[in-house]
PDB file of C-alpha atoms in Angstrom:
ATOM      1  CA  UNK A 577      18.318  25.950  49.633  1.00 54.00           C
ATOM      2  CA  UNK A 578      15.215  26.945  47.422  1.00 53.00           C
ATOM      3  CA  UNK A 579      17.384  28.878  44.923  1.00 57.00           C
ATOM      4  CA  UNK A 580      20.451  25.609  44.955  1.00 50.00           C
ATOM      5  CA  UNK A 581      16.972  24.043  44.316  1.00 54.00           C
ATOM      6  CA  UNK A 582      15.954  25.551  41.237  1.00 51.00           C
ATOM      7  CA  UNK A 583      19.419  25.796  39.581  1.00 46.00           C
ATOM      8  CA  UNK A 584      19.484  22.094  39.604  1.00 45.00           C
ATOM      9  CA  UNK A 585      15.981  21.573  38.168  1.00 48.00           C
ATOM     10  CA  UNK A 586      17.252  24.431  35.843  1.00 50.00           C
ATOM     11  CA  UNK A 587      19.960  22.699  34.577  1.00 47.00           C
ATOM     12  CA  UNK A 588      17.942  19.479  34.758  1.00 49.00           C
ATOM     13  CA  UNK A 589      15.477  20.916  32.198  1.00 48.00           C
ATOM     14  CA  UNK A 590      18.667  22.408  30.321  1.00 45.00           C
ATOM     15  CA  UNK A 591      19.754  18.861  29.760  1.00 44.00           C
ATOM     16  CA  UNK A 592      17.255  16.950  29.094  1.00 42.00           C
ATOM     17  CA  UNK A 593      15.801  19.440  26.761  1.00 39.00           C
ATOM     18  CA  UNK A 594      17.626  18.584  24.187  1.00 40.00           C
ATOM     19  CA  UNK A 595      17.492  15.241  24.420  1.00 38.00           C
ATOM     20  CA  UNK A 596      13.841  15.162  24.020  1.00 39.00           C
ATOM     21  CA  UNK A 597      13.874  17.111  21.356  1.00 40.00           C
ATOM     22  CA  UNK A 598      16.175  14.493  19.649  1.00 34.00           C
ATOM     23  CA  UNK A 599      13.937  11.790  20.597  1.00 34.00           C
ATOM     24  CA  UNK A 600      11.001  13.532  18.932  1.00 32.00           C
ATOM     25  CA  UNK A 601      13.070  14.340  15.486  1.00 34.00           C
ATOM     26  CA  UNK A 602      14.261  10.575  15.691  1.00 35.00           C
ATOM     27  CA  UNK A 603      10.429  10.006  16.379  1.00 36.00           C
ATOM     28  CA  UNK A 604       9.038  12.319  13.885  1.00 38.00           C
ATOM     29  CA  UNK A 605      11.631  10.445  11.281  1.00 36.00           C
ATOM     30  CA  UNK A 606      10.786   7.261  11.500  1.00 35.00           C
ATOM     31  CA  UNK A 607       7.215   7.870  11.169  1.00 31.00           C
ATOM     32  CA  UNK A 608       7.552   9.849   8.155  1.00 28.00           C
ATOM     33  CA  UNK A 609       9.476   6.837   6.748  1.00 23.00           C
ATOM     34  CA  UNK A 610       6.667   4.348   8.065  1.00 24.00           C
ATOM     35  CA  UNK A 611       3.964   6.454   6.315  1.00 25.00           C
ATOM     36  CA  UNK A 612       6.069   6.420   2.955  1.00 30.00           C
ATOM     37  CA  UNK A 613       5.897   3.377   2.439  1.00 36.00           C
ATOM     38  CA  UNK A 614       2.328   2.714   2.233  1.00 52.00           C
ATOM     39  CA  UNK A 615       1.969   6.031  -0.536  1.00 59.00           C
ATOM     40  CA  UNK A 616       0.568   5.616  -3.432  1.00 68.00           C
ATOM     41  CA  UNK A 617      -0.815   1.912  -2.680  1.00 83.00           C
ATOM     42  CA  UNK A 618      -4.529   2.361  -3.552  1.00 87.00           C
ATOM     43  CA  UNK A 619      -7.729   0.647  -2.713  1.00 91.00           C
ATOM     44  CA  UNK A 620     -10.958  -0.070  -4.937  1.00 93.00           C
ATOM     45  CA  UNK A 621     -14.257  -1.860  -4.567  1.00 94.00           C
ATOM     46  CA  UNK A 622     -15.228  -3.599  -7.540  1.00 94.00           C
ATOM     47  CA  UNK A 623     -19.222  -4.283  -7.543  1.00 94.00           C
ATOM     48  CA  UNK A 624     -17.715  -7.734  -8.980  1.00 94.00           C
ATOM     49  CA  UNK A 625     -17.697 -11.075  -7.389  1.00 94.00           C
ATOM     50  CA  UNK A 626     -14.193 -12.508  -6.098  1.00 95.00           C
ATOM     51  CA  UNK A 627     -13.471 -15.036  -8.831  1.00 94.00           C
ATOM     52  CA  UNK A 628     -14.249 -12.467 -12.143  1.00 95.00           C
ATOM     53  CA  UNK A 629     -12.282  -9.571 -10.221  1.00 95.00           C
ATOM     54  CA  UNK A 630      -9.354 -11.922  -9.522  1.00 95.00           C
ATOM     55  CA  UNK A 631      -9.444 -12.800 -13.394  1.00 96.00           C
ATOM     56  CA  UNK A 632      -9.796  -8.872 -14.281  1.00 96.00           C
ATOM     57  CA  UNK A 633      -6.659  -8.281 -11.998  1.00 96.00           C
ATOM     58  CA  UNK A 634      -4.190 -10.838 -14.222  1.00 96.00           C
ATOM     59  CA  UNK A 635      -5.599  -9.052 -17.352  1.00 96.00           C
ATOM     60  CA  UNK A 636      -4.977  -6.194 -16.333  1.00 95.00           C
ATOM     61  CA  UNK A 637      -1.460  -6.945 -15.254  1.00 96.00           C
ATOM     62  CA  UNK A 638      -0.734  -9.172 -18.453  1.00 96.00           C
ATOM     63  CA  UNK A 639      -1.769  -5.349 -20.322  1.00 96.00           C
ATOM     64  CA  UNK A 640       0.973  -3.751 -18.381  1.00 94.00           C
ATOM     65  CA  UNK A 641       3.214  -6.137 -19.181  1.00 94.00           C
ATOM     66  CA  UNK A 642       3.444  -7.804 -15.567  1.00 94.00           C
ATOM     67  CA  UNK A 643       5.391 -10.784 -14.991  1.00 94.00           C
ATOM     68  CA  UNK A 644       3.625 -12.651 -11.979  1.00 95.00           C
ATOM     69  CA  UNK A 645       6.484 -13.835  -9.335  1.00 95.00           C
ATOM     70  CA  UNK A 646       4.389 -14.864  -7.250  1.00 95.00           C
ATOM     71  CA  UNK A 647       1.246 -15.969  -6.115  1.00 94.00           C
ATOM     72  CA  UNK A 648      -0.324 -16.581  -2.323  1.00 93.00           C
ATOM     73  CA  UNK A 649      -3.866 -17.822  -1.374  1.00 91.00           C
ATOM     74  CA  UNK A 650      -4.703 -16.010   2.103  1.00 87.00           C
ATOM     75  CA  UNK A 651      -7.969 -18.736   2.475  1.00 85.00           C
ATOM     76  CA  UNK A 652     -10.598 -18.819   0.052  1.00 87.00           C
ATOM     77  CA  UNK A 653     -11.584 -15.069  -0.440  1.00 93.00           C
ATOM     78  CA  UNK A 654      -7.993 -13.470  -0.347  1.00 95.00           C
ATOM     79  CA  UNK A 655      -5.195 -13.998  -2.952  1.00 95.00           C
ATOM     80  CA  UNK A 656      -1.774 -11.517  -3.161  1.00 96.00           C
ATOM     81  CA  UNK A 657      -0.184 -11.481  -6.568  1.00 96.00           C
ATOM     82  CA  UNK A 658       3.579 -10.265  -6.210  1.00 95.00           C
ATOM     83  CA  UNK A 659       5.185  -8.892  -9.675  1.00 95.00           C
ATOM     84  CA  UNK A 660       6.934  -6.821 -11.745  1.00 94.00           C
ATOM     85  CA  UNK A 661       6.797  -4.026 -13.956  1.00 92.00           C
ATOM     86  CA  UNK A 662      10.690  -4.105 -15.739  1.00 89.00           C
ATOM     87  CA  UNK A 663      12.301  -2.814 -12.512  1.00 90.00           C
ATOM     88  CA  UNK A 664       9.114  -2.109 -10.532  1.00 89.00           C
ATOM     89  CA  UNK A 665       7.959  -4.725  -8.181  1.00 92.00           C
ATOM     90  CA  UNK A 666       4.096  -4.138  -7.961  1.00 93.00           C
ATOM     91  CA  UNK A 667       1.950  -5.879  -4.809  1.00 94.00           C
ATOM     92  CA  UNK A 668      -1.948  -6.807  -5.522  1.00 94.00           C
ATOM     93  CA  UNK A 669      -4.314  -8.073  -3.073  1.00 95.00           C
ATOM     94  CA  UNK A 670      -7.798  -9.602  -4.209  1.00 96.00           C
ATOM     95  CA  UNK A 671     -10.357  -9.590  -1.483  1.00 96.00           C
ATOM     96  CA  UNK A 672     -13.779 -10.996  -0.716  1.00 95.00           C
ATOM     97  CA  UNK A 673     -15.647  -8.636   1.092  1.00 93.00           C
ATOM     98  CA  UNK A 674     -19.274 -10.141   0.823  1.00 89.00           C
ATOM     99  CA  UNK A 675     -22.202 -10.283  -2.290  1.00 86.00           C
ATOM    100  CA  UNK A 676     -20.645  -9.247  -5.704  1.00 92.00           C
ATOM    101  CA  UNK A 677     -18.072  -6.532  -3.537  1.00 94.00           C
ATOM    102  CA  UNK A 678     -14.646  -7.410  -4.131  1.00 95.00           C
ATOM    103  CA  UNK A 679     -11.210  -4.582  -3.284  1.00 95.00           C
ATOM    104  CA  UNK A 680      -8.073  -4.751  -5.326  1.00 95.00           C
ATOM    105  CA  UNK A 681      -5.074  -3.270  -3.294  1.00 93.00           C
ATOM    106  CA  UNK A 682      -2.357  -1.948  -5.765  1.00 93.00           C
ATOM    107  CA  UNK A 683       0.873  -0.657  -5.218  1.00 91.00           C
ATOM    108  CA  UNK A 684       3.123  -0.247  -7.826  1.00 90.00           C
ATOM    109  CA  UNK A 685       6.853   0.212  -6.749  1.00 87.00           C
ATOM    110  CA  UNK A 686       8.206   0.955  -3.696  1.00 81.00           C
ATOM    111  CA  UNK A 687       7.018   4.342  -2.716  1.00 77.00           C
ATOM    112  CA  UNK A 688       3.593   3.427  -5.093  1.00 80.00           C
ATOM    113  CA  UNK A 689       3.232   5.289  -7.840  1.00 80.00           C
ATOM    114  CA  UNK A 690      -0.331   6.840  -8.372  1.00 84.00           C
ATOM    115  CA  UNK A 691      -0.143   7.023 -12.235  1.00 87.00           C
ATOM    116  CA  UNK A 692       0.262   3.324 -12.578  1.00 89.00           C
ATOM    117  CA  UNK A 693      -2.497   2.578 -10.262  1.00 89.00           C
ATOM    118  CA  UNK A 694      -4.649   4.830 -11.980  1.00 89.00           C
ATOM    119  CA  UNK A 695      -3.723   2.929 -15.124  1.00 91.00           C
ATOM    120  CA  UNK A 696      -4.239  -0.302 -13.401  1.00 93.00           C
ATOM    121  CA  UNK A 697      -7.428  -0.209 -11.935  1.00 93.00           C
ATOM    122  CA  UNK A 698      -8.938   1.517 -15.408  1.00 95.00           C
ATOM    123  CA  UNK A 699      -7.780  -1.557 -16.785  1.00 95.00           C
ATOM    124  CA  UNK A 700      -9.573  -3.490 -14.270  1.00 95.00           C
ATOM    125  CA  UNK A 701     -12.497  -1.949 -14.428  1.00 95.00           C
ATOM    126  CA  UNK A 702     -12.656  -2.140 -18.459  1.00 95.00           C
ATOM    127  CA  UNK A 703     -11.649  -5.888 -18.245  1.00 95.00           C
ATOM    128  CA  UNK A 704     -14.954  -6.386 -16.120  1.00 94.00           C
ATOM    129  CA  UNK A 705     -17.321  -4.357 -18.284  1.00 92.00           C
ATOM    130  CA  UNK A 706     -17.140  -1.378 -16.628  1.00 86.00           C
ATOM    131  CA  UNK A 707     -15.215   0.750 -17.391  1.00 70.00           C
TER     132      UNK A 707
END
């Protein structure tokens, strides 16, 4: 009985084995994906207050040669800017974050792409007087 025993949980374990190692590929996968998405989008803190950094932002883009699609007010202190770079869609968010702080979110294509954000924020920060 003990040994009919542990060729079932044997082959039980056989099974299922692979199974769960599918599950954690499948797993593994999809997280990957999840996580590319969101590289390259970059975050600054400007030492700027919300309305100057918001106007540093569409200079910066108008430099780049951005054409705005779109533009949503999240309340008074956020505002996402949707637009695009020839073929490139690029994603901005302007946010409050207290006295004179202010982060710019950036991504610039799908994936992001870290040279244009570089690129981007430099022109930020020159269009506010510091860079």
């Amino acid at each position: 009985m003990k040994s009919l025993t542990a060729v079932l949980l044997a082959v039980a374990t056989l099974v299922t084995l692979p199974l769960a190692g599918c599950a954690v590929v499948a797993g593994g996968a999809a997280g990957a994906g999840a996580a590319g998405i969101y590289a390259g989008q970059t975050t600054q803190y400007y030492p700027s207050a919300y309305t100057p950094t918001l106007s540093a932002v569409q200079t910066a883009l108008a430099r780049m040669q951005c054409v705005v699609l779109k533009t949503d007010s999240e309340g008074a202190d956020t505002t996402v800017i949707h637009a695009r770079q020839g073929h490139m869609l690029v994603d901005l968010t302007v946010r409050n974050k207290g006295l004179q702080v202010t982060t710019v979110t950036s991504r610039f294509g799908i994936l992001g792409s870290e040279k244009d954000d570089v690129i981007f924020h430099r022109y930020v920060q020159e269009a506010l007087g510091q860079g």
